[in-house]
Amino acid sequence: MSDDFFPVPGDWASSALMDRAARDADYARSIDASHDYWLERAQRLDWITPPTKSDESSFAEADFGIQWFADGVLNVSANCIDRHLAKRGDQVAILWEPDSPDEAPRRYTYAQAHEEVCRFANVLKSVGAKKGDRITIYMPMIPEAAFALLACARIGAVHSVVFGGFSPEALAGRIVDCDSTLVITADEGRRAGKTVPLKANVDAALKHCPGVKHVVVVQATGDAVTMAEGRDLWLHEAAATVEADCPPEPMNAEDPLFILYTSGSTGKPKGVLHTSGGYLLWAALTHELCFDYRPGDIYWCAADIGWVTGHSYIVYGPLANGATTLMYEGVPNWPTPARMWEVVDRHQVQTLFTAPTALRALMKEGDAHVKATRRTSLRLLGTVGEPINPEAWRWYHGVVGEGRCPIIDTWWQTETGGAMIAPMPGATDLKPGSATLPMPGVVPQIVDTEGKVLEGAIEGNLVIARSWPGQMRTVYGDHDRFFQTYFTTYPGKYTTGDGARRDADGYYWITGRVDDVINVSGHRMGTAEVESALVLHESVAEAAVVGFPHDIKGQGIYAYVTLNAGIEPDDDLRQLLVKWVRTEIGPIATPDVIQFAPGLPKTRSGKIMRRILRKIAEGEVSAQALGDTSTLADPSVVDNLVANRHG
Ligand code: 6R9
């Protein structure tokens, strides 16, 4: 916790979209006159049929459901492209910075993006894709990834983007779960000078996905890949043979727009489903309020399109607002730790939105890399993905932004569609490490473990008391799981899974997950997923995975592994298991530590006591830290775990 306080700079208060008084009045109205407020806000979108209904959601079991603007009709792709053509057809919509600084950037105006998306959409139609079909997208960070999303939206198909760093196994699971019949990929991706064999990964995945009829392949690197006759087609070849225009499909506001898989505390990843009207409004509105976008600005969200941040703040929010959105193919520290700042200078970026893990990694390399660049174009700096430690906040503010740029720390989740608690640069005084105050219509509460609402300055579990337009609508294919996961812990409220503290000024400080989800370099992971991967290995009898504090990643992965009888633990096996998890899930799930454990601490009913495993992983092994171990079936396993601790 830090006591620093950064008031809104005078020039921001007078020039921004909203100052403090405007924000307070706007928030009050969003709560007190919610129906009128949201119908007015919805007018920022282009509707084929404007809605007359707003929020019709209920968190209660009897009439459970989330529904917004249910009689409205629109098309998301038309909102992101077509409606800008008259006014800013020649303005750059997508500005692409390649992995290698020696390669030339690419630029697409709104007019060019329109043709790219229309042709892409017509190619999808030519292989039979239609409204309601699920299409899996497995792409590198190239403009065609954005075009693929928008092409799906244009024809009313539901996209499911799978992060390009996931393994063929993880990809296959996600394709099968939502019954995709079509996959969009590229020959290869590039990251930090290395190639990622995307098409080969798709080929491997499709051995387990009999439902997939076609694969549309974008030529990115031009290296040779295998194309399956009758199944696979090159985008550039097919696009040349179709019409340059594709009329947008009219969609009900509640028609699905996309599925995005995310990790929870139990079971396999959930297909978070977002719909068209409410999601787009939320992405666009929060993009405008948080980043105070102004025409002509170059806006850069350095996320990957495989995560929700890429969906909402590289593609949908900024394009709905007619912005120039910068898409970066590479990683923050390649070829040197100055790369991000060089990109800022090269493209004269006004707004940069990135993750604390990237900042911590760059901060470690020293200030000289930053100071070697000018960064005079920067006006605003954003962060997302995990709690930002005050030290990284101050470095971002003082060194990167030279004290001039507000830090917009946005707290939200895949489930929320867009920012929920975040500052507005002209209205909100900042405190390093606090995401500050709720967005319009958002009613956060802090509850104790019994669900009692706590008032005033207090710490507890963060819940949201009423629906907002960007809320997820269901878990794809499992509506009951949606209700059970988010609305039963504290009945009548949306459970975020995060802990939070509210201070005397009403500011929120997110303290991190209170469930078995860990956050590794801003990537969200269920400990259960890593455990399932480990126990799939023939040598492993049992595994328990916990997070532990990590300087750069925020949290690291600590795995306790019990081997099958007769298997000898050694370093080779340890390496093998690390590799195994990378193959099963992907490099983001690489365990930092594997500790072989002859037994795990279990209660008499067989439940693993993770509290104890977390303490040991954190290095807190005093009797006081470990707490009461007398309820364990075999308390002596703890001594063994402590004695053989790693690190
Ligand atoms: C957008 C995104 C969601 C979880 C969330 C929380 C953590 C995200 C944060 C933050 C503190 C912030 N989180 N932003 N914690 N401050 N500004 O990251 O979505 O991948 O679903 O992760 O990330 O724990 O519950 P997602």
XYZ file of C-alpha atoms and ligand atoms in Angstrom:
673
model
C 0.000 0.000 0.000
C 1.345 3.449 -0.721
C 0.323 6.802 0.685
C 1.356 8.772 -2.400
C -1.261 10.835 -4.054
C -1.158 12.281 -7.571
C -3.866 14.888 -8.181
C -5.300 15.342 -11.670
C -2.970 17.739 -13.482
C -4.654 21.098 -14.178
C -4.450 20.814 -17.956
C -6.090 17.396 -17.825
C -8.959 18.599 -15.642
C -9.801 21.324 -18.146
C -9.250 19.417 -21.400
C -10.450 15.865 -20.719
C -13.812 14.406 -21.585
C -14.920 14.538 -17.964
C -13.684 16.372 -14.922
C -14.477 15.251 -11.424
C -17.867 16.962 -11.164
C -18.952 15.588 -14.553
C -17.810 12.098 -13.592
C -19.650 12.162 -10.278
C -22.861 13.402 -11.898
C -22.542 10.829 -14.682
C -21.991 7.995 -12.223
C -24.935 9.042 -10.057
C -27.212 9.119 -13.077
C -25.973 5.715 -14.287
C -27.251 4.305 -10.998
C -30.340 6.432 -10.274
C -31.711 6.715 -13.812
C -30.154 3.578 -15.168
C -32.716 2.851 -17.911
C -32.592 6.304 -19.540
C -28.851 6.570 -18.969
C -28.043 3.368 -20.819
C -30.432 3.993 -23.699
C -28.715 7.350 -24.180
C -25.251 5.819 -23.924
C -26.294 3.153 -26.430
C -26.771 5.894 -29.003
C -23.009 6.062 -29.462
C -23.439 2.889 -31.541
C -25.033 2.644 -34.985
C -28.180 0.566 -34.648
C -30.205 -0.942 -37.476
C -33.065 -0.982 -34.967
C -32.343 1.120 -31.870
C -33.187 -0.603 -28.580
C -36.071 0.518 -26.385
C -35.125 -1.946 -23.656
C -32.010 -1.673 -21.502
C -31.127 -3.869 -18.528
C -33.367 -6.904 -18.060
C -30.871 -8.968 -16.072
C -31.362 -10.901 -12.862
C -28.724 -12.535 -10.653
C -31.394 -14.458 -8.721
C -31.803 -18.186 -9.266
C -35.546 -18.008 -9.986
C -35.272 -15.747 -13.044
C -31.522 -15.838 -13.661
C -30.232 -14.325 -16.895
C -28.210 -11.433 -18.267
C -29.822 -9.391 -21.009
C -29.298 -5.864 -22.332
C -30.835 -3.880 -25.211
C -32.724 -7.026 -26.200
C -34.840 -5.478 -28.955
C -31.907 -3.700 -30.616
C -30.413 -4.831 -33.927
C -26.896 -3.942 -35.111
C -23.756 -5.327 -36.688
C -20.496 -5.052 -34.753
C -18.234 -5.010 -37.799
C -20.278 -2.219 -39.414
C -19.925 -0.272 -36.157
C -16.152 -0.757 -36.184
C -15.607 0.073 -39.856
C -18.442 1.084 -42.173
C -19.782 3.934 -40.127
C -16.389 5.641 -40.126
C -15.966 5.504 -43.900
C -17.672 8.799 -44.717
C -15.784 10.822 -42.121
C -12.439 9.082 -41.860
C -12.161 6.559 -44.650
C -8.592 7.703 -45.307
C -7.513 7.686 -41.672
C -5.326 4.785 -40.554
C -7.395 2.262 -38.625
C -4.708 -0.355 -38.021
C -1.045 0.500 -37.748
C 1.091 -2.611 -37.603
C 4.582 -2.769 -36.141
C 6.394 -5.996 -37.114
C 8.463 -8.177 -34.824
C 11.702 -7.078 -36.432
C 12.522 -3.356 -36.256
C 14.221 -3.727 -39.650
C 10.957 -4.590 -41.359
C 8.536 -1.917 -42.561
C 5.333 -1.191 -40.638
C 2.014 -1.752 -42.447
C -0.916 0.647 -42.400
C -4.582 0.079 -43.268
C -7.003 2.961 -43.557
C -10.621 2.435 -42.604
C -11.430 2.175 -46.327
C -8.749 -0.481 -46.847
C -9.780 -2.335 -43.703
C -13.317 -2.374 -45.050
C -12.255 -4.169 -48.192
C -9.970 -6.580 -46.327
C -12.742 -7.515 -43.902
C -15.385 -7.824 -46.625
C -13.220 -10.109 -48.749
C -12.294 -12.166 -45.688
C -15.984 -12.455 -44.801
C -16.837 -13.565 -48.328
C -14.099 -16.204 -48.178
C -15.613 -17.530 -44.942
C -19.018 -17.634 -46.622
C -17.547 -19.395 -49.654
C -16.601 -22.349 -47.453
C -20.059 -22.453 -45.935
C -19.672 -20.349 -42.766
C -22.865 -18.667 -41.647
C -24.527 -16.831 -38.785
C -24.174 -18.684 -35.478
C -21.306 -20.984 -36.599
C -18.295 -21.110 -34.318
C -14.951 -20.269 -35.906
C -11.666 -20.817 -34.062
C -8.940 -18.255 -34.722
C -5.304 -19.208 -33.966
C -3.200 -16.351 -35.226
C -0.051 -14.320 -34.721
C -0.280 -10.588 -34.054
C -0.729 -9.449 -37.633
C -3.468 -7.201 -39.066
C -5.224 -10.243 -40.533
C -5.976 -11.374 -36.981
C -8.089 -8.253 -36.470
C -9.642 -8.684 -39.914
C -10.530 -12.275 -39.011
C -12.421 -11.167 -35.883
C -14.289 -8.500 -37.818
C -15.034 -10.841 -40.736
C -16.684 -13.281 -38.329
C -18.670 -10.445 -36.762
C -19.695 -9.282 -40.213
C -21.378 -12.561 -41.127
C -22.657 -13.236 -37.612
C -20.296 -16.142 -36.949
C -19.051 -16.526 -33.359
C -15.279 -16.338 -33.075
C -13.218 -18.173 -30.511
C -9.658 -16.880 -30.460
C -7.066 -19.248 -29.034
C -3.781 -17.621 -27.995
C -1.004 -18.503 -30.476
C 1.210 -19.696 -27.604
C -1.117 -22.575 -26.735
C -0.120 -26.111 -27.680
C -1.945 -28.298 -30.235
C -3.541 -30.196 -27.313
C -4.910 -27.031 -25.731
C -6.086 -25.803 -29.141
C -7.857 -29.071 -29.896
C -9.720 -28.981 -26.581
C -11.027 -25.502 -27.336
C -12.017 -26.373 -30.915
C -13.965 -29.413 -29.766
C -15.630 -27.674 -26.823
C -17.398 -25.161 -29.056
C -17.810 -27.439 -32.111
C -15.930 -25.221 -34.522
C -16.254 -26.278 -38.130
C -13.725 -23.764 -39.391
C -10.262 -22.698 -38.204
C -8.414 -19.557 -39.243
C -4.645 -19.580 -38.833
C -1.389 -18.426 -40.447
C 1.519 -20.378 -41.876
C 3.722 -19.206 -39.014
C 3.977 -16.480 -36.448
C 7.001 -14.476 -35.415
C 7.992 -13.453 -31.916
C 11.379 -12.208 -30.787
C 13.042 -13.378 -33.995
C 11.733 -16.927 -33.643
C 9.028 -18.564 -35.698
C 5.969 -20.231 -34.207
C 4.667 -23.162 -36.311
C 0.990 -22.236 -36.184
C -0.215 -24.202 -39.208
C 1.708 -27.309 -38.116
C 0.127 -26.949 -34.668
C -3.315 -26.741 -36.252
C -2.582 -29.865 -38.303
C -1.629 -31.702 -35.107
C -4.705 -30.423 -33.267
C -7.098 -31.387 -36.049
C -6.235 -35.075 -35.601
C -8.571 -34.784 -32.600
C -11.190 -32.517 -34.208
C -13.238 -34.425 -36.783
C -15.812 -31.597 -36.922
C -13.468 -29.146 -38.654
C -14.214 -29.005 -42.371
C -11.957 -26.155 -43.498
C -8.845 -24.221 -42.515
C -8.276 -20.727 -43.881
C -4.556 -19.965 -43.857
C -3.045 -16.490 -43.915
C 0.349 -16.250 -45.543
C 2.494 -14.445 -42.973
C 6.100 -15.647 -43.240
C 5.812 -17.411 -46.596
C 7.667 -20.494 -45.396
C 6.458 -23.836 -46.710
C 3.609 -25.539 -44.872
C 1.513 -28.589 -45.657
C -1.905 -27.855 -47.112
C -4.541 -30.599 -46.918
C -6.315 -30.957 -50.242
C -9.995 -30.049 -50.025
C -9.690 -28.863 -46.424
C -7.152 -26.012 -46.379
C -7.177 -22.838 -48.434
C -4.940 -19.787 -48.640
C -6.691 -16.572 -47.732
C -4.891 -14.498 -50.366
C -5.840 -16.890 -53.157
C -9.477 -17.180 -52.126
C -9.836 -13.454 -51.393
C -8.849 -12.587 -54.953
C -11.819 -14.514 -56.312
C -14.607 -13.060 -54.137
C -16.526 -9.769 -54.105
C -14.943 -6.728 -52.448
C -18.148 -5.954 -50.587
C -20.044 -8.030 -48.056
C -23.229 -6.629 -46.550
C -23.152 -6.865 -42.731
C -25.543 -9.395 -41.200
C -28.199 -7.774 -38.957
C -27.681 -9.148 -35.454
C -29.805 -8.940 -32.375
C -28.017 -7.185 -29.508
C -28.089 -10.489 -27.628
C -26.748 -12.627 -30.490
C -23.326 -14.069 -29.550
C -20.263 -12.187 -30.772
C -17.485 -14.338 -29.375
C -16.346 -17.069 -27.041
C -13.052 -16.713 -25.202
C -11.704 -19.515 -23.035
C -10.431 -18.558 -19.633
C -9.203 -20.375 -16.568
C -11.215 -20.895 -13.435
C -10.475 -22.540 -10.122
C -11.896 -25.893 -11.159
C -12.172 -28.061 -14.224
C -11.291 -27.247 -17.784
C -11.221 -23.677 -19.127
C -14.610 -22.024 -19.500
C -15.889 -20.624 -22.791
C -16.843 -17.109 -21.726
C -19.559 -15.905 -24.088
C -20.114 -12.258 -24.961
C -22.933 -10.897 -27.097
C -23.077 -8.067 -29.609
C -24.743 -4.892 -28.319
C -23.823 -4.659 -24.647
C -20.263 -5.869 -25.158
C -19.507 -3.394 -27.934
C -21.016 -0.517 -26.000
C -18.937 -1.418 -22.943
C -15.690 -1.795 -24.903
C -16.241 1.510 -26.731
C -17.435 3.529 -23.745
C -14.711 2.378 -21.363
C -12.059 2.883 -24.061
C -13.187 6.463 -24.391
C -13.567 7.188 -20.662
C -10.292 5.595 -19.549
C -8.059 6.699 -22.393
C -9.709 9.967 -23.338
C -9.139 9.142 -26.982
C -8.908 12.183 -29.261
C -9.065 12.161 -33.064
C -5.612 11.849 -34.557
C -4.121 10.075 -31.530
C -2.041 6.952 -32.033
C -3.227 4.472 -29.461
C -1.219 1.367 -28.578
C -2.481 -1.508 -26.494
C 0.456 -3.914 -26.264
C -1.625 -6.998 -25.458
C -2.137 -10.121 -27.555
C -5.347 -10.636 -29.446
C -5.567 -14.058 -27.778
C -6.646 -12.418 -24.508
C -9.658 -10.299 -23.692
C -7.546 -7.142 -23.528
C -6.692 -7.629 -27.201
C -10.344 -8.148 -28.088
C -11.690 -5.113 -26.247
C -8.803 -2.667 -26.444
C -6.922 -3.476 -29.645
C -9.903 -4.270 -31.839
C -13.465 -3.583 -30.729
C -13.256 -0.542 -28.416
C -10.791 1.572 -30.392
C -12.249 0.734 -33.815
C -15.798 1.438 -32.629
C -14.434 4.838 -31.596
C -12.740 5.470 -34.949
C -9.251 5.365 -33.456
C -5.898 4.478 -34.956
C -4.956 1.288 -33.137
C -1.373 0.080 -33.160
C -0.825 -3.657 -33.296
C 2.593 -4.997 -32.356
C 3.751 -8.420 -33.471
C 6.644 -8.851 -31.080
C 7.561 -8.813 -27.406
C 8.519 -5.855 -25.160
C 12.220 -6.665 -24.745
C 13.378 -7.785 -28.164
C 15.811 -7.103 -29.768
C 16.627 -4.831 -26.818
C 14.872 -3.574 -23.681
C 14.419 -0.232 -25.497
C 12.056 -1.680 -28.109
C 8.776 -0.466 -26.618
C 10.036 3.084 -26.278
C 11.489 2.976 -29.799
C 8.071 1.953 -31.105
C 6.540 4.857 -29.169
C 8.962 7.265 -30.871
C 8.719 5.662 -34.291
C 4.944 6.028 -34.416
C 4.537 9.014 -32.096
C 2.238 7.107 -29.755
C 0.011 9.158 -27.408
C -1.446 6.327 -25.339
C 0.317 3.160 -24.240
C -1.553 0.373 -22.457
C 0.500 -2.563 -21.149
C 0.893 -5.035 -18.277
C 2.794 -4.728 -14.987
C 4.850 -7.841 -15.782
C 6.294 -6.140 -18.876
C 7.068 -3.028 -16.849
C 8.817 -5.006 -14.115
C 10.920 -6.865 -16.677
C 11.953 -3.617 -18.384
C 12.504 -1.771 -15.121
C 15.033 -4.434 -14.130
C 17.132 -3.584 -17.209
C 17.747 -0.064 -15.938
C 16.628 3.412 -16.960
C 19.244 3.960 -19.684
C 17.189 2.052 -22.294
C 14.252 4.318 -21.626
C 16.261 7.506 -21.507
C 17.862 6.698 -24.862
C 14.451 7.450 -26.404
C 12.385 10.655 -26.432
C 8.771 9.581 -25.611
C 7.611 13.185 -25.923
C 4.446 12.077 -27.756
C 3.174 10.117 -24.742
C 0.159 11.619 -23.030
C -1.327 8.734 -21.121
C -0.175 5.353 -19.764
C -2.415 2.402 -18.949
C -1.943 -0.894 -17.156
C -3.964 -4.102 -16.871
C -3.769 -7.767 -16.008
C -2.619 -7.916 -12.405
C -2.089 -5.665 -9.427
C 0.653 -3.143 -10.190
C 3.147 -2.787 -7.384
C 3.708 0.857 -6.384
C 7.404 0.615 -7.361
C 6.532 -0.311 -10.957
C 3.775 2.335 -10.967
C 6.243 5.042 -9.937
C 8.758 3.916 -12.535
C 6.109 3.974 -15.259
C 4.944 7.393 -14.126
C 8.287 9.011 -13.353
C 10.754 7.433 -15.789
C 8.635 6.376 -18.784
C 6.120 9.231 -18.617
C 8.485 11.768 -17.031
C 5.785 12.679 -14.556
C 3.511 14.013 -17.277
C 1.158 11.114 -18.009
C -1.670 9.857 -15.809
C -1.425 6.118 -15.053
C -4.715 4.394 -15.849
C -4.783 1.160 -13.844
C -7.781 -0.772 -15.168
C -9.186 -3.629 -13.127
C -11.425 -6.040 -15.018
C -11.729 -9.629 -16.262
C -12.499 -11.706 -19.340
C -15.955 -12.043 -17.804
C -16.552 -8.298 -17.498
C -15.827 -7.451 -21.152
C -14.072 -4.190 -20.316
C -12.746 -1.995 -17.519
C -14.803 -2.009 -14.303
C -12.715 -0.086 -11.802
C -10.351 2.462 -13.312
C -9.464 6.135 -13.233
C -10.609 8.701 -15.774
C -7.609 10.884 -16.542
C -9.343 14.262 -16.145
C -11.400 13.296 -13.124
C -9.595 10.887 -10.845
C -6.717 11.657 -8.512
C -4.323 8.724 -8.550
C -2.779 6.536 -5.873
C -0.038 4.120 -7.008
C -1.386 0.577 -6.828
C -5.073 1.459 -6.685
C -7.431 0.922 -9.626
C -9.417 3.754 -7.972
C -13.178 4.045 -8.644
C -15.944 2.210 -10.515
C -16.959 2.945 -14.109
C -20.539 4.135 -14.788
C -23.162 1.605 -13.735
C -20.685 -0.575 -11.854
C -21.625 -1.262 -8.230
C -18.698 -2.944 -6.472
C -19.157 -4.235 -2.947
C -16.870 -5.850 -0.423
C -18.343 -8.815 1.405
C -17.069 -11.101 4.147
C -16.962 -14.877 3.734
C -20.605 -15.101 4.844
C -21.608 -12.613 2.149
C -22.339 -9.770 4.558
C -21.805 -6.418 2.815
C -19.042 -4.490 4.575
C -19.116 -0.704 4.646
C -16.370 1.904 4.858
C -12.625 1.300 4.759
C -12.316 -2.482 4.802
C -10.835 -5.542 3.095
C -12.715 -8.600 1.835
C -14.108 -10.302 -1.268
C -14.952 -8.165 -4.264
C -18.422 -8.683 -5.762
C -20.498 -6.671 -8.226
C -24.058 -6.034 -7.098
C -25.806 -5.424 -10.417
C -25.375 -6.156 -14.106
C -23.535 -3.909 -16.587
C -23.734 -4.026 -20.393
C -20.386 -5.807 -20.925
C -21.102 -8.696 -18.582
C -20.574 -12.216 -19.975
C -23.864 -13.927 -20.780
C -23.053 -17.576 -20.227
C -20.414 -20.275 -20.211
C -20.684 -21.693 -23.709
C -22.685 -24.905 -23.609
C -23.091 -24.879 -19.834
C -25.424 -22.198 -18.522
C -25.701 -23.928 -15.173
C -21.930 -23.752 -14.730
C -22.174 -20.010 -15.350
C -24.720 -19.627 -12.560
C -22.920 -21.997 -10.182
C -19.500 -20.428 -10.727
C -20.368 -16.776 -10.340
C -23.689 -16.358 -8.542
C -23.942 -18.949 -5.777
C -21.014 -18.073 -3.481
C -22.748 -14.786 -2.593
C -26.320 -15.223 -3.840
C -27.657 -12.306 -5.842
C -24.193 -10.932 -6.627
C -21.515 -11.531 -9.243
C -18.434 -13.068 -7.574
C -15.215 -11.768 -9.083
C -12.811 -14.216 -7.428
C -10.664 -11.250 -6.404
C -9.996 -9.811 -2.991
C -9.997 -6.056 -2.522
C -9.549 -3.331 0.044
C -11.493 -0.095 0.012
C -9.819 2.916 1.628
C -11.304 5.945 3.357
C -11.636 7.769 0.020
C -13.659 4.888 -1.437
C -10.729 3.806 -3.637
C -10.406 0.104 -4.465
C -7.112 -1.787 -4.128
C -7.224 -5.235 -5.709
C -5.286 -7.683 -3.561
C -5.333 -10.637 -5.979
C -7.281 -13.841 -6.470
C -8.948 -15.486 -3.526
C -9.516 -18.749 -5.438
C -7.224 -21.302 -7.080
C -6.484 -19.103 -10.045
C -2.957 -17.765 -10.397
C -1.709 -14.887 -12.484
C 1.594 -15.581 -14.206
C 2.952 -12.637 -16.195
C -0.587 -11.348 -16.488
C -1.768 -14.689 -17.902
C -4.542 -16.225 -15.976
C -4.197 -19.883 -15.138
C -6.101 -22.406 -13.080
C -3.829 -24.441 -10.835
C -6.154 -27.362 -11.663
C -5.183 -27.149 -15.345
C -1.480 -27.538 -14.582
C -2.265 -30.374 -12.167
C -4.321 -32.207 -14.799
C -1.471 -31.887 -17.277
C 1.031 -33.288 -14.774
C -1.056 -36.302 -13.763
C -1.461 -37.222 -17.423
C 2.209 -38.218 -17.352
C 2.751 -41.924 -16.732
C 5.213 -41.350 -13.872
C 2.986 -39.026 -11.893
C 0.564 -40.239 -9.252
C -0.592 -36.914 -7.928
C 0.177 -33.210 -8.254
C -0.705 -30.020 -6.436
C 0.117 -26.629 -7.905
C 0.229 -23.263 -6.165
C 1.439 -19.763 -6.987
C 4.362 -18.090 -5.238
C 5.582 -14.479 -5.400
C 7.887 -13.860 -8.387
C 9.747 -10.583 -8.992
C 8.992 -10.297 -12.694
C 6.056 -12.596 -13.377
C 4.036 -11.487 -10.373
C 3.396 -15.116 -9.557
C 5.393 -18.197 -10.455
C 4.187 -21.811 -10.688
C 5.239 -24.184 -7.897
C 4.280 -27.821 -8.458
C 4.388 -30.565 -5.832
C 4.527 -33.918 -7.562
C 4.065 -37.391 -6.105
C 5.512 -40.101 -8.350
C 4.131 -43.558 -8.932
C 5.647 -46.334 -6.874
C 9.001 -47.481 -8.185
C 9.766 -44.254 -10.093
C 12.959 -42.549 -8.915
C 12.887 -38.765 -8.681
C 15.827 -37.075 -10.402
C 16.686 -33.951 -12.362
C 16.070 -35.591 -15.729
C 12.526 -36.425 -14.734
C 12.069 -32.906 -13.437
C 13.136 -31.462 -16.818
C 10.933 -33.958 -18.589
C 7.867 -32.941 -16.586
C 8.506 -29.257 -17.222
C 8.657 -30.001 -20.944
C 5.574 -32.165 -20.659
C 3.484 -29.329 -19.222
C 4.730 -26.970 -21.951
C 3.594 -29.471 -24.561
C 0.234 -30.120 -22.910
C -0.716 -26.488 -22.308
C 1.929 -24.131 -23.693
C 5.020 -22.209 -22.574
C 2.979 -19.846 -20.377
C 2.253 -22.788 -18.069
C 5.927 -23.734 -17.570
C 6.401 -24.702 -13.902
C 9.124 -22.649 -12.212
C 9.638 -25.247 -9.495
C 8.871 -28.937 -9.323
C 9.269 -30.443 -5.880
C 8.992 -34.191 -5.645
C 6.874 -35.034 -2.637
C 6.321 -38.535 -1.275
C 2.995 -37.302 0.127
C 0.767 -34.223 0.041
C -0.832 -32.647 3.102
C -4.423 -33.878 3.130
C -7.307 -33.667 5.507
C -8.869 -36.913 6.676
C -11.525 -36.445 4.023
C -8.773 -36.372 1.398
C -8.797 -32.652 0.578
C -5.373 -31.201 -0.184
C -4.599 -28.312 2.160
C -3.325 -25.766 -0.310
C -2.899 -23.147 2.358
C 0.056 -25.147 3.682
C 1.513 -25.746 0.225
C 1.318 -22.028 -0.530
C 3.159 -21.155 2.669
C 5.931 -23.630 1.921
C 6.253 -22.336 -1.641
C 6.496 -18.803 -0.273
C 9.260 -19.954 2.055
C 7.206 -19.310 5.164
C 7.844 -22.485 7.071
C 7.670 -21.476 10.730
C 5.129 -23.348 12.825
C 3.250 -20.082 13.158
C 3.091 -19.526 9.377
C 2.044 -23.094 8.654
C -0.719 -22.885 11.231
C -2.712 -25.786 12.545
C -1.616 -29.026 10.908
C -3.285 -31.308 13.424
C -6.296 -31.899 11.202
C -4.085 -33.526 8.582
C -4.369 -37.236 8.012
C -0.572 -37.460 8.335
C 1.046 -34.309 9.794
C 4.547 -35.686 9.173
C 4.298 -35.074 5.411
C 4.701 -31.375 6.175
C 8.139 -31.920 7.707
C 9.247 -33.747 4.596
C 7.937 -30.961 2.333
C 9.702 -28.286 4.375
C 12.964 -30.228 4.445
C 12.972 -30.700 0.675
C 11.780 -27.230 -0.264
C 13.260 -25.654 -3.376
C 14.782 -22.222 -3.781
C -8.338 -8.047 -18.190
C -7.781 -9.318 -17.663
C -8.597 -11.255 -14.736
C -7.879 -11.221 -13.404
C -8.641 -10.461 -12.354
C -7.528 -9.988 -11.444
C -6.398 -9.685 -12.398
C -6.645 -7.775 -14.024
C -6.032 -6.079 -12.805
C -5.992 -7.242 -12.012
C -5.317 -5.991 -10.193
C -5.657 -4.825 -12.191
N -6.369 -8.273 -12.809
N -6.438 -6.446 -14.044
N -5.637 -7.202 -10.714
N -5.313 -4.841 -10.886
N -5.635 -3.664 -12.881
O -6.662 -9.351 -17.214
O -8.618 -10.403 -17.702
O -7.171 -12.468 -18.041
O -9.585 -12.609 -17.271
O -7.773 -11.798 -15.751
O -6.639 -10.517 -13.546
O -7.141 -11.007 -10.579
O -9.573 -11.297 -11.714
P -8.283 -11.890 -17.241
